[in-house]
Tab-separated table of C-alpha atoms in Angstrom:
chain	number	residue	atom	x	y	z
A	1	UNK	CA	-142.452	27.510	217.487
A	2	UNK	CA	-143.054	31.290	218.199
A	3	UNK	CA	-139.350	31.707	217.518
A	4	UNK	CA	-139.616	30.357	214.145
A	5	UNK	CA	-142.560	32.785	213.307
A	6	UNK	CA	-140.700	35.747	214.880
A	7	UNK	CA	-137.607	34.975	212.748
A	8	UNK	CA	-139.614	34.587	209.543
A	9	UNK	CA	-141.267	37.887	210.468
A	10	UNK	CA	-137.806	39.372	210.709
A	11	UNK	CA	-136.802	38.031	207.281
A	12	UNK	CA	-139.950	39.335	205.542
A	13	UNK	CA	-140.593	42.691	207.091
A	14	UNK	CA	-139.030	45.645	205.311
A	15	UNK	CA	-139.356	48.461	207.747
A	16	UNK	CA	-136.205	48.169	209.745
A	17	UNK	CA	-137.660	49.913	212.822
A	18	UNK	CA	-140.311	47.080	213.011
A	19	UNK	CA	-137.450	44.582	212.430
A	20	UNK	CA	-135.573	45.818	215.587
A	21	UNK	CA	-138.744	45.584	217.662
A	22	UNK	CA	-139.199	42.008	216.638
A	23	UNK	CA	-135.708	41.250	217.464
A	24	UNK	CA	-136.541	42.274	220.931
A	25	UNK	CA	-139.445	39.955	220.982
A	26	UNK	CA	-137.016	37.247	219.615
A	27	UNK	CA	-134.459	37.474	222.176
A	28	UNK	CA	-137.115	37.269	225.095
A	29	UNK	CA	-138.594	34.316	223.442
A	30	UNK	CA	-135.017	32.693	223.090
A	31	UNK	CA	-134.389	33.681	226.787
A	32	UNK	CA	-137.554	31.705	227.733
A	33	UNK	CA	-136.480	28.791	225.565
A	34	UNK	CA	-133.133	28.858	227.436
A	35	UNK	CA	-134.876	28.977	230.827
A	36	UNK	CA	-136.754	25.949	229.843
A	37	UNK	CA	-133.617	24.228	228.987
A	38	UNK	CA	-132.227	24.938	232.476
A	39	UNK	CA	-129.847	27.422	231.522
A	40	UNK	CA	-130.798	30.199	233.858
A	41	UNK	CA	-127.521	32.225	233.543
A	42	UNK	CA	-127.485	32.212	229.908
A	43	UNK	CA	-131.211	33.200	230.006
A	44	UNK	CA	-130.723	36.138	231.955
A	45	UNK	CA	-127.662	37.301	229.838
A	46	UNK	CA	-129.626	36.818	226.651
A	47	UNK	CA	-132.620	38.775	228.137
A	48	UNK	CA	-130.430	41.702	229.345
A	49	UNK	CA	-127.881	41.672	226.303
A	50	UNK	CA	-129.880	40.300	223.391
A	51	UNK	CA	-133.022	42.174	224.113
A	52	UNK	CA	-131.557	45.268	225.849
A	53	UNK	CA	-128.130	46.097	224.584
A	54	UNK	CA	-128.555	44.753	221.109
A	55	UNK	CA	-131.861	46.618	220.533
A	56	UNK	CA	-130.400	49.931	221.740
A	57	UNK	CA	-127.367	49.458	219.581
A	58	UNK	CA	-129.721	48.758	216.544
A	59	UNK	CA	-131.882	51.781	217.356
A	60	UNK	CA	-128.760	53.899	217.545
A	61	UNK	CA	-127.625	52.761	214.099
A	62	UNK	CA	-131.153	53.227	212.745
A	63	UNK	CA	-131.085	56.873	213.991
A	64	UNK	CA	-127.794	57.524	212.258
A	65	UNK	CA	-128.797	55.641	208.991
A	66	UNK	CA	-132.212	55.190	207.467
A	67	UNK	CA	-135.181	53.196	208.340
A	68	UNK	CA	-136.472	51.409	205.103
A	69	UNK	CA	-135.059	48.765	203.383
A	70	UNK	CA	-135.011	49.131	199.628
A	71	UNK	CA	-136.751	46.658	197.464
A	72	UNK	CA	-134.256	43.998	195.868
A	73	UNK	CA	-133.568	44.831	192.344
A	74	UNK	CA	-133.685	41.245	191.473
A	75	UNK	CA	-134.764	38.187	193.049
A	76	UNK	CA	-132.015	35.579	193.003
A	77	UNK	CA	-132.831	32.063	193.928
A	78	UNK	CA	-129.388	30.960	194.719
A	79	UNK	CA	-129.139	32.100	198.575
A	80	UNK	CA	-132.274	30.149	199.243
A	81	UNK	CA	-130.941	27.013	197.271
A	82	UNK	CA	-127.786	27.257	199.434
A	83	UNK	CA	-129.631	27.826	202.852
A	84	UNK	CA	-132.053	24.967	202.123
A	85	UNK	CA	-129.136	22.406	201.208
A	86	UNK	CA	-127.308	23.366	204.323
A	87	UNK	CA	-130.297	22.898	206.433
A	88	UNK	CA	-131.027	19.510	204.768
A	89	UNK	CA	-127.488	18.414	205.494
A	90	UNK	CA	-127.849	19.659	209.107
A	91	UNK	CA	-131.079	17.655	209.470
A	92	UNK	CA	-129.686	14.548	208.029
A	93	UNK	CA	-126.837	14.990	210.440
A	94	UNK	CA	-129.172	15.497	213.571
A	95	UNK	CA	-130.569	11.973	213.374
A	96	UNK	CA	-127.291	10.609	214.747
A	97	UNK	CA	-127.418	13.057	217.760
A	98	UNK	CA	-128.394	11.407	221.033
A	99	UNK	CA	-131.950	11.900	222.131
A	100	UNK	CA	-133.112	15.008	223.830
A	101	UNK	CA	-132.749	15.200	227.642
A	102	UNK	CA	-131.100	11.725	227.868
A	103	UNK	CA	-128.621	11.531	230.947
A	104	UNK	CA	-126.758	8.647	229.177
A	105	UNK	CA	-125.734	11.188	226.397
A	106	UNK	CA	-121.960	11.439	225.889
A	107	UNK	CA	-121.924	15.075	226.674
A	108	UNK	CA	-122.791	14.314	230.375
A	109	UNK	CA	-119.758	11.786	230.818
A	110	UNK	CA	-116.840	13.885	229.895
A	111	UNK	CA	-115.501	16.655	232.267
A	112	UNK	CA	-119.024	18.071	233.311
A	113	UNK	CA	-119.374	15.289	236.130
A	114	UNK	CA	-115.980	16.177	237.517
A	115	UNK	CA	-116.870	19.960	237.794
A	116	UNK	CA	-120.371	19.014	239.380
A	117	UNK	CA	-118.749	16.786	242.028
A	118	UNK	CA	-115.723	18.843	242.654
A	119	UNK	CA	-117.007	22.356	242.530
A	120	UNK	CA	-118.069	22.668	246.280
A	121	UNK	CA	-114.659	21.209	247.627
A	122	UNK	CA	-112.484	23.351	245.380
A	123	UNK	CA	-113.993	26.783	244.871
A	124	UNK	CA	-116.980	26.820	247.428
A	125	UNK	CA	-119.296	28.370	244.745
A	126	UNK	CA	-122.655	26.595	244.664
A	127	UNK	CA	-123.484	28.027	241.053
A	128	UNK	CA	-121.484	25.876	238.799
A	129	UNK	CA	-121.586	28.108	235.806
A	130	UNK	CA	-120.110	30.977	237.726
A	131	UNK	CA	-117.603	28.805	239.287
A	132	UNK	CA	-116.309	27.395	235.837
A	133	UNK	CA	-116.685	30.910	234.251
A	134	UNK	CA	-114.558	32.886	236.756
A	135	UNK	CA	-112.586	30.056	238.588
A	136	UNK	CA	-111.695	27.287	236.348
A	137	UNK	CA	-111.669	29.062	233.151
A	138	UNK	CA	-110.682	32.588	234.307
A	139	UNK	CA	-108.066	33.072	231.596
A	140	UNK	CA	-111.001	32.514	228.896
A	141	UNK	CA	-113.083	35.118	230.585
A	142	UNK	CA	-110.078	37.646	230.667
A	143	UNK	CA	-109.724	36.877	226.843
A	144	UNK	CA	-113.441	37.707	226.504
A	145	UNK	CA	-113.253	40.884	228.224
A	146	UNK	CA	-110.121	41.636	225.911
A	147	UNK	CA	-112.440	41.004	222.805
A	148	UNK	CA	-115.092	43.355	224.220
A	149	UNK	CA	-112.155	45.969	224.959
A	150	UNK	CA	-111.122	45.710	221.311
A	151	UNK	CA	-114.540	45.916	220.026
A	152	UNK	CA	-115.328	49.107	222.011
A	153	UNK	CA	-111.912	50.716	220.983
A	154	UNK	CA	-112.826	49.722	217.448
A	155	UNK	CA	-116.272	51.372	217.747
A	156	UNK	CA	-114.952	54.484	219.221
A	157	UNK	CA	-112.258	54.911	216.634
A	158	UNK	CA	-114.637	54.502	213.736
A	159	UNK	CA	-117.339	56.796	215.082
A	160	UNK	CA	-114.635	59.412	216.271
A	161	UNK	CA	-113.202	59.792	212.777
A	162	UNK	CA	-116.931	60.475	211.608
A	163	UNK	CA	-117.540	63.288	214.058
A	164	UNK	CA	-114.222	64.985	213.158
A	165	UNK	CA	-114.833	64.905	209.522
A	166	UNK	CA	-118.430	66.300	209.846
A	167	UNK	CA	-116.796	69.009	212.122
A	168	UNK	CA	-114.364	70.119	209.595
A	169	UNK	CA	-116.807	70.846	206.944
A	170	UNK	CA	-118.240	67.343	205.696
A	171	UNK	CA	-115.606	66.503	202.994
A	172	UNK	CA	-116.884	63.056	202.777
A	173	UNK	CA	-116.287	61.745	199.139
B	1	UNK	CA	-143.159	9.680	217.203
B	2	UNK	CA	-140.734	9.297	220.085
B	3	UNK	CA	-138.079	10.199	217.461
B	4	UNK	CA	-140.019	13.290	216.837
B	5	UNK	CA	-140.049	14.335	220.326
B	6	UNK	CA	-136.478	13.502	220.684
B	7	UNK	CA	-135.270	15.573	217.925
B	8	UNK	CA	-137.667	18.550	217.810
B	9	UNK	CA	-135.257	20.991	219.506
B	10	UNK	CA	-132.723	20.291	216.680
B	11	UNK	CA	-135.199	20.854	214.138
B	12	UNK	CA	-135.940	24.231	215.445
B	13	UNK	CA	-132.391	24.880	215.657
B	14	UNK	CA	-131.862	23.958	212.075
B	15	UNK	CA	-134.746	26.010	210.986
B	16	UNK	CA	-133.584	29.155	212.730
B	17	UNK	CA	-130.276	28.498	211.239
B	18	UNK	CA	-131.444	28.284	207.679
B	19	UNK	CA	-133.519	31.443	208.249
B	20	UNK	CA	-130.282	33.313	209.525
B	21	UNK	CA	-128.029	32.010	206.640
B	22	UNK	CA	-130.861	33.133	204.187
B	23	UNK	CA	-131.113	36.487	205.596
B	24	UNK	CA	-127.356	37.052	205.668
B	25	UNK	CA	-126.882	35.767	202.049
B	26	UNK	CA	-130.111	37.127	200.318
B	27	UNK	CA	-130.646	40.658	201.990
B	28	UNK	CA	-128.870	43.557	200.522
B	29	UNK	CA	-129.634	45.854	203.527
B	30	UNK	CA	-126.397	45.813	205.633
B	31	UNK	CA	-128.460	46.199	209.090
B	32	UNK	CA	-130.848	43.262	208.041
B	33	UNK	CA	-127.593	41.287	207.331
B	34	UNK	CA	-126.357	41.797	210.870
B	35	UNK	CA	-129.909	40.932	212.322
B	36	UNK	CA	-129.644	37.612	210.218
B	37	UNK	CA	-126.072	37.044	211.812
B	38	UNK	CA	-127.830	37.406	215.037
B	39	UNK	CA	-130.599	34.873	214.391
B	40	UNK	CA	-127.790	32.546	213.111
B	41	UNK	CA	-125.931	33.032	216.272
B	42	UNK	CA	-128.946	32.489	218.623
B	43	UNK	CA	-129.737	29.172	216.889
B	44	UNK	CA	-126.056	28.306	217.880
B	45	UNK	CA	-127.078	28.982	221.357
B	46	UNK	CA	-129.943	26.392	221.190
B	47	UNK	CA	-127.535	23.875	219.536
B	48	UNK	CA	-125.333	24.082	222.455
B	49	UNK	CA	-127.542	24.279	225.346
B	50	UNK	CA	-130.166	21.761	224.122
B	51	UNK	CA	-128.051	18.523	224.567
B	52	UNK	CA	-126.940	19.776	228.082
B	53	UNK	CA	-130.527	19.426	229.281
B	54	UNK	CA	-131.315	16.375	231.247
B	55	UNK	CA	-135.085	15.612	231.601
B	56	UNK	CA	-135.984	15.819	235.184
B	57	UNK	CA	-132.627	17.641	236.094
B	58	UNK	CA	-132.330	21.321	237.637
B	59	UNK	CA	-130.192	24.140	236.827
B	60	UNK	CA	-126.485	23.745	237.704
B	61	UNK	CA	-126.766	25.214	241.156
B	62	UNK	CA	-125.550	22.929	243.918
B	63	UNK	CA	-128.109	22.517	246.510
B	64	UNK	CA	-129.341	20.052	249.103
B	65	UNK	CA	-131.775	17.446	247.829
B	66	UNK	CA	-131.070	17.648	244.129
B	67	UNK	CA	-128.680	15.297	242.549
B	68	UNK	CA	-129.342	15.698	238.729
B	69	UNK	CA	-127.994	18.713	237.191
B	70	UNK	CA	-127.946	20.111	233.610
B	71	UNK	CA	-124.570	20.358	232.000
B	72	UNK	CA	-122.895	23.471	233.049
B	73	UNK	CA	-120.076	23.571	230.258
B	74	UNK	CA	-122.375	24.546	227.563
B	75	UNK	CA	-123.900	27.436	229.582
B	76	UNK	CA	-120.231	28.858	230.266
B	77	UNK	CA	-119.349	28.689	226.575
B	78	UNK	CA	-122.651	30.411	225.410
B	79	UNK	CA	-122.227	32.997	228.169
B	80	UNK	CA	-119.113	33.901	226.230
B	81	UNK	CA	-120.496	33.806	222.942
B	82	UNK	CA	-123.438	36.200	223.844
B	83	UNK	CA	-121.116	38.641	225.101
B	84	UNK	CA	-118.543	38.253	222.290
B	85	UNK	CA	-121.647	38.565	219.770
B	86	UNK	CA	-122.803	41.806	221.186
B	87	UNK	CA	-119.094	43.060	220.675
B	88	UNK	CA	-119.367	41.850	217.007
B	89	UNK	CA	-122.618	43.508	216.562
B	90	UNK	CA	-121.518	46.818	217.788
B	91	UNK	CA	-118.535	46.820	215.646
B	92	UNK	CA	-120.560	45.828	212.612
B	93	UNK	CA	-123.075	48.622	213.279
B	94	UNK	CA	-120.210	51.256	213.621
B	95	UNK	CA	-118.938	50.066	210.233
B	96	UNK	CA	-122.530	50.254	208.843
B	97	UNK	CA	-122.733	54.037	210.038
B	98	UNK	CA	-119.338	54.846	208.572
B	99	UNK	CA	-120.512	53.373	205.167
B	100	UNK	CA	-123.656	55.207	205.380
B	101	UNK	CA	-121.382	58.226	205.892
B	102	UNK	CA	-119.232	57.578	202.974
B	103	UNK	CA	-121.773	56.293	200.460
B	104	UNK	CA	-125.057	57.774	201.596
B	105	UNK	CA	-126.712	54.385	201.508
B	106	UNK	CA	-126.685	51.207	203.532
B	107	UNK	CA	-127.959	48.800	200.560
B	108	UNK	CA	-125.007	46.497	199.374
B	109	UNK	CA	-126.160	46.807	195.504
B	110	UNK	CA	-126.057	50.565	195.737
B	111	UNK	CA	-122.775	50.746	197.416
B	112	UNK	CA	-121.206	48.495	194.792
B	113	UNK	CA	-122.666	50.524	192.136
B	114	UNK	CA	-121.341	53.696	193.633
B	115	UNK	CA	-117.964	52.218	193.930
B	116	UNK	CA	-118.017	51.439	190.339
B	117	UNK	CA	-119.013	54.846	189.405
B	118	UNK	CA	-116.183	56.684	191.240
């Protein structure tokens, strides 16, 4: 509920610096919610990545650009309608989901019990999330690091050209 | 009333999703758009992790005396999603910085206007 309030504030506030600070608060609240949902690993990652690295990146981008958001030239109602219709469709669909916290839900009877029962015998790692991430799905994690590597190279290339152009006298169009 | 409790998490997820979608669609500021994308993304985290919880269960770390664990698979998927999300955010912000360099603004309307002028 605090999450919703913070997200609404993010949508309304026009000073981008305040928006970034609210984004940090939002990430910590999300980390708390994930902790309550028993997702401790995800919670730690969200607190460090969402509230830490993302905030630093956004502040860096704000430093390189500017802080205030312009007033919109016109208020168009179409995005609101699209968002509300999508939300209504999702709510309608959510009635068919299994109830919250029910151990009989279909999600708990697919491959998860196999991991939970065999993980100690097969990997010896008590933290199942770590075992699945690094052992069973090691190639996925390799692909993930490839994505981060590509992203890092992209950022470096984009910002490197910028520095060179500024160094050569600022021939920006 | 039991139905309301059972689906409360889904409602929060949907509301956050709608807010994120609205920010992405309606706001012209490119940094604001990226933050909206992040909100949308975190709502997907809730969508995945929420059903994995079992009432009375514990986090999925095998230990003596516990038999009911939360489903570990959504956690693994969302860990990957968080990290990929921050890579996406970094790349998007780099693009915004470049756009600001080229056009002197980060408002979508003004960028399109200057594109038309030149």
